[in-house]
Coordinates of C-alpha atoms and ligand atoms in Angstrom, one line a residue:
M11 CA -19.4 9.9 -27.0
R12 CA -20.0 7.5 -24.1
R13 CA -17.3 5.0 -23.5
A14 CA -16.8 2.5 -20.6
L15 CA -13.2 1.6 -19.6
Q16 CA -12.2 -1.1 -17.2
G17 CA -9.4 -0.9 -14.7
V18 CA -8.8 -2.5 -11.3
G19 CA -10.4 -0.9 -8.3
A20 CA -7.7 0.1 -5.9
S21 CA -9.5 2.5 -3.5
K22 CA -13.2 2.3 -3.3
G23 CA -15.6 5.2 -3.5
L24 CA -17.7 6.7 -6.2
A25 CA -16.7 9.9 -8.0
L26 CA -18.0 12.2 -10.7
G27 CA -15.6 14.7 -12.1
R28 CA -13.9 16.4 -15.0
A29 CA -10.8 14.6 -16.4
R30 CA -7.4 16.2 -15.9
V31 CA -5.2 14.1 -18.2
R32 CA -1.5 14.1 -17.5
H33 CA 0.6 12.4 -20.2
P34 CA 4.0 11.2 -19.3
H35 CA 5.8 14.5 -19.9
A36 CA 9.3 13.7 -20.8
L37 CA 8.5 11.1 -23.3
Q38 CA 6.5 13.1 -25.7
I39 CA 8.6 16.1 -26.6
A40 CA 9.5 16.5 -30.3
E41 CA 13.0 17.5 -31.3
E42 CA 13.4 21.3 -31.3
T43 CA 16.5 23.4 -31.8
I44 CA 17.1 27.1 -31.1
S45 CA 19.2 29.7 -32.8
P46 CA 22.5 30.8 -31.0
E47 CA 21.1 34.2 -30.0
H48 CA 18.3 32.4 -28.0
V49 CA 20.7 30.2 -26.0
D50 CA 20.9 32.6 -23.0
A51 CA 17.1 33.2 -22.9
E52 CA 16.6 29.4 -23.0
L53 CA 19.1 28.8 -20.2
A54 CA 17.2 31.5 -18.1
R55 CA 13.9 29.7 -18.9
L56 CA 15.3 26.4 -17.7
D57 CA 16.7 28.0 -14.5
G58 CA 13.3 29.6 -13.9
A59 CA 11.5 26.2 -14.3
L60 CA 14.1 24.5 -12.1
E61 CA 13.6 27.1 -9.4
A62 CA 9.8 26.9 -9.7
A63 CA 9.9 23.1 -9.3
R64 CA 12.1 23.6 -6.3
V65 CA 9.7 26.2 -4.7
E66 CA 6.8 23.8 -5.4
L67 CA 8.5 20.9 -3.7
A68 CA 9.4 23.1 -0.7
G69 CA 5.8 24.3 -0.5
L70 CA 4.5 20.8 -0.6
R71 CA 6.9 19.8 2.1
G72 CA 6.0 22.7 4.3
R73 CA 2.3 21.9 4.2
L74 CA 2.6 18.3 5.3
H75 CA 2.4 17.5 8.9
G76 CA 2.0 14.5 11.2
T77 CA 2.9 11.1 10.0
L78 CA 2.3 12.1 6.4
A79 CA 5.2 14.5 6.7
Q80 CA 7.4 11.6 7.6
E81 CA 6.1 9.2 5.1
I82 CA 5.7 11.4 2.1
G83 CA 8.3 14.0 3.0
E84 CA 11.0 11.5 2.3
F85 CA 9.9 11.2 -1.3
L86 CA 9.9 14.9 -1.6
D87 CA 13.4 15.2 -0.2
L88 CA 14.5 12.6 -2.7
H89 CA 13.0 14.7 -5.5
V90 CA 14.8 17.8 -4.3
L91 CA 18.1 15.8 -4.3
I92 CA 17.4 14.7 -7.9
L93 CA 16.5 18.2 -8.9
D94 CA 19.8 19.5 -7.5
D95 CA 21.8 16.7 -9.0
P96 CA 24.8 18.4 -10.8
E97 CA 24.8 15.7 -13.5
L98 CA 21.2 16.5 -14.3
R99 CA 21.7 20.2 -14.3
E100 CA 25.0 20.4 -16.1
G101 CA 23.8 17.9 -18.7
L102 CA 20.7 20.1 -19.4
R103 CA 22.8 23.3 -19.7
D104 CA 25.3 21.6 -22.0
L105 CA 22.5 20.3 -24.3
I106 CA 21.1 23.8 -24.6
R107 CA 24.5 25.5 -24.9
T108 CA 26.3 23.1 -27.3
G109 CA 23.5 21.1 -28.8
R110 CA 21.3 24.2 -29.3
Y111 CA 18.2 22.3 -28.1
S112 CA 15.2 23.8 -26.6
A113 CA 14.9 23.4 -22.8
D114 CA 12.0 21.0 -23.4
Y115 CA 14.0 18.8 -25.7
A116 CA 17.1 18.9 -23.5
L117 CA 14.9 17.7 -20.7
K118 CA 13.8 14.7 -22.7
L119 CA 17.3 13.9 -23.9
Q120 CA 18.8 14.2 -20.5
R121 CA 16.0 12.1 -19.0
D122 CA 16.5 9.4 -21.6
R123 CA 20.2 9.4 -21.0
L124 CA 19.9 8.9 -17.3
A125 CA 17.1 6.4 -17.8
Q126 CA 19.2 4.3 -20.2
A127 CA 22.0 4.2 -17.6
F128 CA 19.5 3.1 -14.9
Q129 CA 17.9 0.5 -17.1
A130 CA 21.3 -0.9 -18.1
M131 CA 21.7 -1.8 -14.4
D132 CA 18.5 -3.7 -14.6
N133 CA 17.5 -3.9 -10.9
D134 CA 14.7 -2.8 -8.7
Y135 CA 16.7 -0.1 -7.0
F136 CA 17.2 1.9 -10.2
R137 CA 13.7 1.2 -11.4
V138 CA 12.4 2.9 -8.3
R139 CA 14.8 5.8 -8.9
L140 CA 13.6 6.0 -12.5
D141 CA 10.0 6.6 -11.4
D142 CA 11.3 9.4 -9.2
L143 CA 13.4 10.8 -12.0
D144 CA 10.3 10.9 -14.2
H145 CA 8.3 12.7 -11.6
V146 CA 11.0 15.4 -11.2
I147 CA 11.4 15.8 -15.0
G148 CA 7.6 16.0 -15.3
R149 CA 7.4 18.7 -12.7
V150 CA 10.2 20.8 -14.4
H151 CA 8.5 20.3 -17.8
A152 CA 5.2 21.5 -16.4
A153 CA 6.9 24.5 -14.9
L154 CA 8.4 25.4 -18.3
H155 CA 4.8 25.7 -19.6
R156 CA 3.0 27.0 -16.6
R157 CA 0.5 29.8 -17.3
E158 CA -0.9 31.9 -14.6
D159 CA -4.3 30.1 -14.8
D160 CA -2.8 26.6 -14.8
G161 CA -2.2 26.2 -11.1
V162 CA -1.1 22.8 -9.9
I163 CA -3.0 19.8 -11.3
G164 CA -5.9 18.6 -9.2
L165 CA -8.5 21.2 -8.6
A166 CA -11.8 20.8 -7.0
G167 CA -14.0 18.3 -8.7
E168 CA -11.3 16.9 -11.0
I169 CA -10.2 13.3 -11.6
L170 CA -6.5 12.9 -12.4
V171 CA -5.9 10.5 -15.3
A172 CA -2.2 9.7 -15.5
D173 CA 0.3 7.1 -16.4
D174 CA 1.2 6.6 -12.8
I175 CA 1.2 8.6 -9.6
A176 CA 3.8 8.9 -6.8
P177 CA 2.7 8.4 -3.2
A178 CA 4.1 11.9 -2.5
E179 CA 1.7 13.5 -4.8
L180 CA -1.5 11.9 -3.5
A181 CA -1.8 13.7 -0.2
E182 CA -1.3 17.1 -1.9
L183 CA -3.9 16.4 -4.6
S184 CA -6.4 15.1 -2.1
R185 CA -5.9 18.3 0.0
R186 CA -6.7 20.3 -3.2
Q187 CA -10.1 18.5 -3.4
L188 CA -9.1 16.2 -6.3
V189 CA -12.0 13.7 -6.3
A190 CA -10.4 10.6 -7.7
V191 CA -7.4 9.1 -9.6
V192 CA -7.1 6.8 -12.6
T193 CA -3.7 5.3 -13.6
R194 CA -2.8 3.4 -16.7
T195 CA -0.3 1.2 -14.8
G196 CA 0.0 0.2 -11.2
S197 CA -1.5 -2.4 -8.8
P198 CA -4.0 -2.2 -5.9
L199 CA -1.2 -3.5 -3.7
S200 CA 1.2 -0.6 -4.6
H201 CA 2.2 1.9 -2.0
S202 CA 0.3 4.6 -3.8
A203 CA -2.9 2.5 -3.7
I204 CA -2.5 1.9 0.0
I205 CA -2.1 5.7 0.6
A206 CA -5.1 6.4 -1.5
R207 CA -7.2 4.1 0.7
G208 CA -5.9 5.8 3.8
L209 CA -6.9 9.1 2.3
H210 CA -10.3 7.8 1.2
L211 CA -9.5 8.9 -2.3
P212 CA -11.2 6.7 -4.9
M213 CA -8.6 5.2 -7.2
V214 CA -8.6 2.9 -10.3
V215 CA -5.3 1.4 -11.5
G216 CA -4.2 -0.7 -14.5
C217 CA -6.7 1.0 -16.8
A218 CA -4.8 0.3 -20.1
D219 CA -6.9 2.7 -22.2
A220 CA -7.1 5.6 -19.8
L221 CA -4.6 7.8 -21.6
S222 CA -5.7 7.0 -25.1
H223 CA -9.5 7.2 -24.5
V224 CA -9.9 10.0 -22.1
N225 CA -9.4 13.7 -23.1
D226 CA -8.8 16.6 -20.9
G227 CA -12.1 18.0 -19.8
D228 CA -14.2 14.8 -20.4
A229 CA -16.8 14.1 -17.7
L230 CA -16.0 10.8 -15.9
V231 CA -17.9 8.6 -13.5
L232 CA -15.5 6.4 -11.6
D233 CA -16.3 3.4 -9.3
G234 CA -13.3 2.6 -7.2
R235 CA -14.8 -0.7 -6.1
D236 CA -15.1 -2.5 -9.4
G237 CA -12.6 -0.3 -11.4
L238 CA -15.2 0.8 -13.9
I239 CA -14.9 4.2 -15.6
V240 CA -17.5 5.8 -17.8
V241 CA -16.3 8.6 -20.1
E242 CA -19.0 11.2 -21.0
P243 CA -21.7 9.4 -19.1
D244 CA -25.3 9.5 -20.5
A245 CA -28.5 10.2 -18.6
D246 CA -28.8 6.5 -17.5
D247 CA -25.2 6.5 -16.1
L248 CA -25.9 9.7 -14.2
A249 CA -29.1 8.4 -12.8
R250 CA -27.3 5.2 -11.7
Y251 CA -24.5 7.3 -10.2
R252 CA -26.9 9.3 -8.2
A253 CA -28.8 6.2 -7.0
L254 CA -25.6 4.5 -6.0
K255 CA -24.2 7.6 -4.3
A256 CA -27.4 7.9 -2.3
K257 CA -27.2 4.2 -1.4
I258 CA -23.6 4.6 -0.3
E259 CA -24.6 7.6 1.9
R260 CA -27.4 5.6 3.5
K261 CA -25.0 2.7 4.1
R262 CA -22.4 5.0 5.6
A263 CA -25.1 6.5 8.0
S264 CA -26.2 3.0 9.0
L265 CA -22.6 1.9 9.6
E266 CA -22.1 4.8 11.9
R267 CA -24.4 3.1 14.4
L268 CA -21.9 0.2 14.6
R269 CA -19.0 2.1 16.0
R270 CA -19.8 1.0 19.5
A271 CA -21.7 -2.2 18.7
P272 CA -20.1 -5.6 19.7
T273 CA -18.5 -7.6 16.9
R274 CA -20.8 -10.5 17.6
T275 CA -22.5 -12.9 15.2
R276 CA -26.2 -13.5 15.1
D277 CA -25.8 -16.7 17.1
G278 CA -23.8 -14.9 19.8
I279 CA -20.2 -15.7 19.0
D280 CA -17.7 -12.8 19.7
I281 CA -15.3 -12.3 16.9
G282 CA -12.0 -10.3 17.1
L283 CA -11.8 -7.3 14.8
H284 CA -8.5 -5.4 14.5
A285 CA -7.2 -2.8 12.1
N286 CA -4.1 -2.6 9.9
G287 CA -2.5 0.8 10.0
E288 CA 0.6 2.9 10.6
R289 CA -0.2 6.5 9.9
R290 CA -1.6 8.7 12.7
E291 CA -4.9 9.2 10.8
E292 CA -5.3 5.4 10.4
I293 CA -4.7 4.8 14.1
A294 CA -7.2 7.4 15.0
E295 CA -9.7 6.0 12.5
A296 CA -9.2 2.4 13.9
L297 CA -9.8 3.6 17.4
A298 CA -12.9 5.6 16.4
A299 CA -14.3 2.6 14.6
G300 CA -13.9 0.5 17.8
A301 CA -11.2 -1.8 16.5
D302 CA -9.9 -4.2 19.2
G303 CA -6.3 -3.1 18.4
I304 CA -3.9 -2.9 15.5
G305 CA -3.4 -6.3 14.0
L306 CA -0.7 -5.2 11.6
F307 CA 1.6 -2.2 11.7
R308 CA 3.9 -2.5 8.6
T309 CA 7.2 -1.0 9.8
E310 CA 8.7 -0.9 6.3
F311 CA 6.7 2.3 5.7
L312 CA 9.2 4.0 7.9
F313 CA 12.0 2.8 5.6
M314 CA 10.6 3.5 2.2
G315 CA 11.3 6.4 0.0
R316 CA 14.4 7.6 1.9
A317 CA 18.1 7.4 1.5
T318 CA 18.9 6.5 5.1
V319 CA 17.7 3.8 7.6
P320 CA 15.7 5.1 10.5
D321 CA 17.6 4.6 13.8
E322 CA 16.3 3.0 17.0
E323 CA 15.2 6.4 18.4
E324 CA 13.2 7.4 15.3
Q325 CA 11.5 4.0 15.2
F326 CA 10.8 4.0 18.9
L327 CA 9.0 7.4 18.6
A328 CA 6.9 6.1 15.7
Y329 CA 5.9 2.9 17.5
R330 CA 5.3 4.7 20.8
D331 CA 2.9 7.1 19.0
A332 CA 0.9 4.2 17.6
V333 CA 0.8 2.5 21.0
L334 CA -0.3 5.7 22.7
G335 CA -2.8 6.4 19.9
M336 CA -4.5 3.0 20.6
A337 CA -5.2 4.0 24.2
G338 CA -4.5 0.6 25.8
R339 CA -5.5 -1.7 23.0
P340 CA -2.7 -3.9 21.6
V341 CA -0.6 -2.9 18.7
T342 CA 1.0 -5.6 16.6
L343 CA 4.3 -4.3 15.2
R344 CA 5.8 -6.3 12.4
T345 CA 9.5 -6.4 11.9
L346 CA 10.8 -5.2 8.5
D347 CA 9.4 -6.8 5.4
L348 CA 11.4 -5.2 2.6
G349 CA 12.0 -6.7 -0.8
A350 CA 10.0 -7.9 -3.8
D351 CA 7.1 -5.4 -4.4
K352 CA 8.3 -3.1 -1.6
A353 CA 11.6 -2.1 -3.0
D354 CA 13.0 0.7 -0.9
S355 CA 15.6 3.3 -1.7
S356 CA 17.6 3.1 1.5
G357 CA 19.7 0.4 -0.1
L358 CA 18.8 -2.3 2.5
A359 CA 17.2 -4.9 0.4
L360 CA 19.4 -6.8 -2.0
R361 CA 19.4 -5.6 -5.5
N362 CA 19.9 -7.6 -8.6
E363 CA 18.0 -10.6 -7.3
P364 CA 16.8 -12.6 -10.2
N365 CA 13.6 -13.6 -8.2
P366 CA 13.1 -11.0 -5.5
A367 CA 9.7 -12.5 -4.3
L368 CA 11.7 -15.7 -3.5
G369 CA 14.8 -14.0 -2.3
L370 CA 16.1 -12.1 0.7
R371 CA 13.0 -10.5 2.1
G372 CA 11.2 -10.3 5.5
V373 CA 12.8 -12.2 8.3
R374 CA 15.5 -13.5 5.9
L375 CA 16.8 -9.9 5.4
S376 CA 16.4 -9.1 9.2
L377 CA 18.5 -12.2 10.2
S378 CA 21.2 -11.2 7.7
R379 CA 21.4 -7.7 9.2
P380 CA 21.6 -8.3 13.0
T381 CA 22.2 -4.6 13.8
L382 CA 19.1 -3.6 11.9
L383 CA 17.0 -6.3 13.6
D384 CA 18.3 -5.3 17.1
A385 CA 17.4 -1.7 16.5
Q386 CA 13.9 -2.7 15.5
L387 CA 13.4 -5.1 18.4
R388 CA 14.8 -2.6 20.9
A389 CA 12.6 0.2 19.6
M390 CA 9.5 -2.1 19.9
L391 CA 10.4 -3.3 23.4
R392 CA 10.8 0.3 24.5
A393 CA 7.4 1.2 23.0
S394 CA 5.9 -1.6 25.0
A395 CA 6.4 0.4 28.2
F396 CA 3.5 2.6 26.9
G397 CA 0.9 0.0 26.2
P398 CA 0.4 -3.6 25.0
V399 CA 2.7 -4.5 22.1
R400 CA 2.8 -7.7 20.1
I401 CA 5.8 -8.3 17.8
L402 CA 5.2 -10.1 14.6
V403 CA 7.8 -11.6 12.2
P404 CA 7.1 -11.8 8.5
M405 CA 7.9 -14.3 5.7
V406 CA 8.8 -17.1 8.0
T407 CA 9.5 -20.4 6.3
A408 CA 11.3 -22.4 9.0
R409 CA 11.1 -23.0 12.7
E410 CA 14.8 -22.0 13.0
E411 CA 14.0 -18.4 11.8
I412 CA 11.3 -17.8 14.4
D413 CA 13.5 -19.3 17.1
A414 CA 16.4 -17.1 16.1
V415 CA 14.4 -13.9 16.3
R416 CA 12.9 -15.0 19.6
T417 CA 16.3 -15.7 21.2
R418 CA 17.4 -12.2 20.1
L419 CA 14.2 -10.7 21.5
H420 CA 14.8 -12.3 24.9
L421 CA 18.4 -11.2 25.0
L422 CA 17.6 -7.6 24.1
A423 CA 14.7 -7.5 26.7
S424 CA 17.1 -8.6 29.4
R425 CA 19.7 -6.1 28.2
L426 CA 17.2 -3.3 28.4
R427 CA 16.2 -4.4 31.9
D428 CA 19.9 -4.2 32.8
E429 CA 20.1 -0.7 31.4
D430 CA 17.1 0.3 33.4
V431 CA 15.2 1.2 30.2
P432 CA 11.5 0.7 30.8
T433 CA 9.7 -2.0 28.8
G434 CA 6.3 -3.6 29.1
E435 CA 6.0 -6.6 31.4
R436 CA 5.0 -8.9 28.6
V437 CA 5.4 -8.6 24.9
A438 CA 3.5 -11.2 22.8
Y439 CA 5.5 -12.7 20.0
G440 CA 4.0 -14.0 16.8
V441 CA 4.7 -15.6 13.4
M442 CA 3.3 -14.4 10.2
V443 CA 2.0 -17.2 8.0
E444 CA 2.4 -16.2 4.4
V445 CA 4.6 -19.0 3.0
P446 CA 2.8 -22.4 2.4
A447 CA 5.6 -24.2 4.3
A448 CA 4.7 -22.3 7.4
A449 CA 1.0 -22.8 6.8
L450 CA 1.4 -26.6 6.6
T451 CA 3.5 -26.8 9.8
L452 CA 2.1 -24.1 12.0
A453 CA 1.5 -26.5 14.9
D454 CA 5.3 -27.0 15.1
Y455 CA 5.8 -23.4 16.0
A456 CA 3.3 -23.4 18.8
D457 CA 5.8 -23.7 21.6
L458 CA 7.8 -20.7 20.2
V459 CA 5.0 -18.1 19.6
D460 CA 2.0 -16.6 21.3
F461 CA 0.0 -16.0 18.2
A462 CA -0.1 -16.3 14.4
A463 CA -1.2 -13.8 11.7
V464 CA -2.1 -15.0 8.3
G465 CA -0.8 -12.8 5.4
T466 CA -3.1 -14.0 2.7
N467 CA -1.7 -11.4 0.2
D468 CA 1.5 -13.4 0.1
L469 CA 0.2 -16.8 1.0
V470 CA -2.1 -16.7 -2.1
Q471 CA 0.7 -15.6 -4.4
Y472 CA 3.1 -18.3 -3.1
L473 CA 0.4 -21.0 -3.1
L474 CA -0.8 -20.2 -6.6
A475 CA 2.5 -19.2 -8.1
A476 CA 0.8 -16.0 -9.2
D477 CA 2.5 -12.6 -8.6
R478 CA 0.2 -10.5 -6.5
T479 CA 1.1 -7.3 -8.4
H480 CA 0.9 -8.8 -11.9
E481 CA -1.8 -7.0 -13.9
A482 CA -2.4 -9.8 -16.3
L483 CA -2.8 -12.5 -13.6
D484 CA -5.7 -10.8 -11.9
G485 CA -8.0 -13.7 -12.8
L486 CA -5.7 -16.4 -11.5
Y487 CA -4.7 -14.6 -8.3
S488 CA -7.7 -15.2 -6.1
E489 CA -8.4 -15.9 -2.4
R490 CA -11.4 -17.9 -3.6
H491 CA -9.3 -20.5 -5.3
P492 CA -10.3 -23.9 -3.7
A493 CA -6.6 -24.6 -2.8
V494 CA -6.5 -21.4 -0.7
L495 CA -9.7 -22.2 1.1
R496 CA -8.5 -25.8 1.9
L497 CA -5.2 -24.6 3.1
L498 CA -6.8 -21.9 5.4
H499 CA -9.2 -24.5 6.8
Q500 CA -6.3 -26.8 7.7
L501 CA -4.4 -23.9 9.1
F502 CA -7.2 -22.6 11.4
A503 CA -7.7 -26.2 12.6
Q504 CA -4.0 -26.5 13.5
A505 CA -4.2 -23.2 15.4
R506 CA -7.3 -24.3 17.3
D507 CA -5.8 -27.7 18.3
A508 CA -2.6 -26.0 19.4
R509 CA -4.7 -23.3 21.2
L510 CA -2.8 -20.6 19.3
P511 CA -4.6 -17.4 18.7
I512 CA -4.7 -16.6 14.9
H513 CA -6.0 -13.7 12.8
V514 CA -5.9 -12.9 9.1
C515 CA -4.5 -9.5 8.2
G516 CA -4.3 -9.8 4.4
E517 CA -6.7 -7.9 2.2
F518 CA -9.0 -11.0 2.2
A519 CA -10.1 -10.3 5.8
G520 CA -11.2 -6.8 4.8
R521 CA -13.6 -7.8 2.1
A522 CA -17.0 -7.8 3.8
E523 CA -18.5 -10.0 1.1
D524 CA -16.0 -12.8 1.9
V525 CA -16.6 -12.8 5.6
P526 CA -18.9 -15.9 5.4
L527 CA -16.1 -17.8 3.8
L528 CA -13.6 -17.1 6.5
L529 CA -16.1 -17.7 9.3
A530 CA -17.1 -21.1 7.7
L531 CA -13.4 -22.0 7.5
G532 CA -13.0 -21.4 11.2
L533 CA -11.5 -17.9 11.5
R534 CA -12.5 -16.0 14.6
D535 CA -10.2 -12.9 14.4
F536 CA -9.9 -10.4 11.5
S537 CA -7.5 -7.5 10.9
V538 CA -8.6 -5.1 8.2
H539 CA -8.0 -1.7 6.8
P540 CA -9.4 1.0 9.2
G541 CA -11.9 2.1 6.6
A542 CA -13.3 -1.5 6.4
V543 CA -13.8 -2.1 10.1
L544 CA -17.5 -1.0 10.2
E545 CA -18.4 -2.9 7.1
V546 CA -16.7 -6.1 8.2
R547 CA -18.4 -5.7 11.6
E548 CA -21.7 -5.4 9.9
A549 CA -21.1 -8.6 7.8
I550 CA -20.0 -10.5 11.0
R551 CA -23.1 -9.4 12.8
A552 CA -25.3 -10.6 9.9
A553 CA -23.6 -14.1 9.9
D554 CA -24.6 -17.2 11.8
V555 CA -21.4 -19.1 12.5
G556 CA -23.2 -22.3 13.5
K557 CA -24.9 -22.5 10.1
L558 CA -21.8 -21.5 8.2
R559 CA -19.7 -24.2 10.0
R560 CA -22.2 -26.8 9.1
R561 CA -21.7 -25.9 5.4
A562 CA -17.9 -25.9 5.6
A563 CA -17.8 -29.4 4.2
S564 CA -19.6 -28.4 1.0
L565 CA -17.3 -25.3 0.7
L566 CA -14.3 -27.5 0.9
Q567 CA -15.6 -29.7 -1.9
C568 CA -15.8 -26.8 -4.4
R569 CA -13.5 -27.5 -7.3
E570 CA -13.6 -24.1 -9.0
R571 CA -13.9 -20.5 -8.1
T572 CA -17.4 -20.3 -9.6
E573 CA -18.6 -23.0 -7.3
V574 CA -17.1 -21.1 -4.4
E575 CA -19.0 -18.0 -5.6
R576 CA -22.3 -20.0 -5.8
W577 CA -21.6 -21.3 -2.3
L578 CA -21.1 -17.8 -1.1
E579 CA -24.4 -16.6 -2.6
R580 CA -26.3 -19.3 -0.8
A581 CA -24.4 -18.6 2.4
R582 CA -25.4 -14.9 2.3
A583 CA -29.0 -15.9 2.1
L584 CA -28.8 -18.0 5.3
Ligands
PEP25 C1 0.1 -10.2 3.5 O1 1.0 -10.7 2.8 O2 -1.1 -10.6 3.4 C2 0.4 -9.1 4.4 C3 -0.5 -8.7 5.3 O3 1.6 -8.5 4.3 P1 2.0 -7.5 3.2 O4 0.8 -7.1 2.4 O5 2.6 -6.3 3.9 O6 3.0 -8.3 2.4
MG26 MG1 3.0 -10.2 3.2

């Protein structure tokens, strides 16, 4: 029977496929005991499954190359470590030997035991580990039940419906022609969602009913833009799907023409258009789309999902690759922004913070770890010998912070010169505006920085006191809130008066439908996901800045989001 389910669009694209439902394995196993004469066979079955899981992980690892190998490989290495953990293995064997439990039930018990220990510690570090533990347990459990014809989940034309998905799994599934992913939990700002967008794999997250309302084998139509999923679509749905698909194809073909077109408005104003990206594929896509440069390279991606911190050399190579990849166009490297929603496993960010979003993250963490900051800045300065580099500092709240990093940067640059290590002649230095305090006082930073980048993802959450990853706050968290628009207007005016180049690199900039808002508020430089460059260029080329600016006053008078939306509709018709 036809059903429509609503989730949150996390990676756009339209997909039609057969559901492959994956229930959270370890949580659903009924108690089962075995007789003493079956203990040895059960132990052998367990060993076989552990080995199969190990082979699978090694196979996955071996097939990854390029930056994906680095990014996702770390997760896989962590999973191998968990799989080989003596406590896990001995615990399982003990449960089978002395408890006489089936291997399946032993898996559940052992998982629950470890999970309880993790949860008792009640901090982000172990919550991240708990996800990894669940993925490993799920893999072993699947291996216990593998039939010849099962294969690995994610075959051509299938849509995975799962509780959650690890970033490590996504690349493999996409390679196996999986067409889309739906998860019950998660947020569009999660690491997995960011990777799905990079892979152009449609994804819907936070679909509360996904596991209870979708059965294995159901036909699904999924729209990754608005998060709508139709289970067992009827003839009308399929006709709509075909029409929409054809429209998307036509749109894609027409966007292709814009690869070499100038990013110029109808009334002849040139607008900057950069891309956000780190992975090699993203850099290549940014260049192919004619982006002016990389407006945001999030260096924390090098630090996530691994047990050790990357040293200066490893960082240098990654930054240099990006600089070379952009063939002379500037690359904006942001110093580490770990903490809050980006909990790492390298043990860098503080654990047990009662309020991590307001705690030791971004520049605060960097300044508390001078060795770490020095390694990053040195690696960035060295990469600048290969092409234009701009260094950007996140989560700045006070002038002193930006001054402290700047002093360090100058000192390290002069040390590198003394050591005869090549660096670029000039490295631009910038502040990220993502805390309201910095937004209100940007002009005071103008003598210390060469440019500013606005991180609206965080700025909105701090301005509206609404967690950016909180599923239930979706309606409140909005870039179209009048307070956000007024603050941005004031911010762009400060930058203009101080002659400080400014761009927006939060998700807001990448939403083509919101381009008129940002242009009306005074923005002249965007940095967007590589997949959004052409669409945003198209929206900019369709806009008339003069007319939009003349309507800025009425935009600033809007008191509610719906009024802003009505303004936007009228602006699109200009
Ligand atoms: C932002 O906050 O808008 C931003 C670009 O940084 P991140 O999403 O990495 O926090
Ligand atoms: Mg941010």
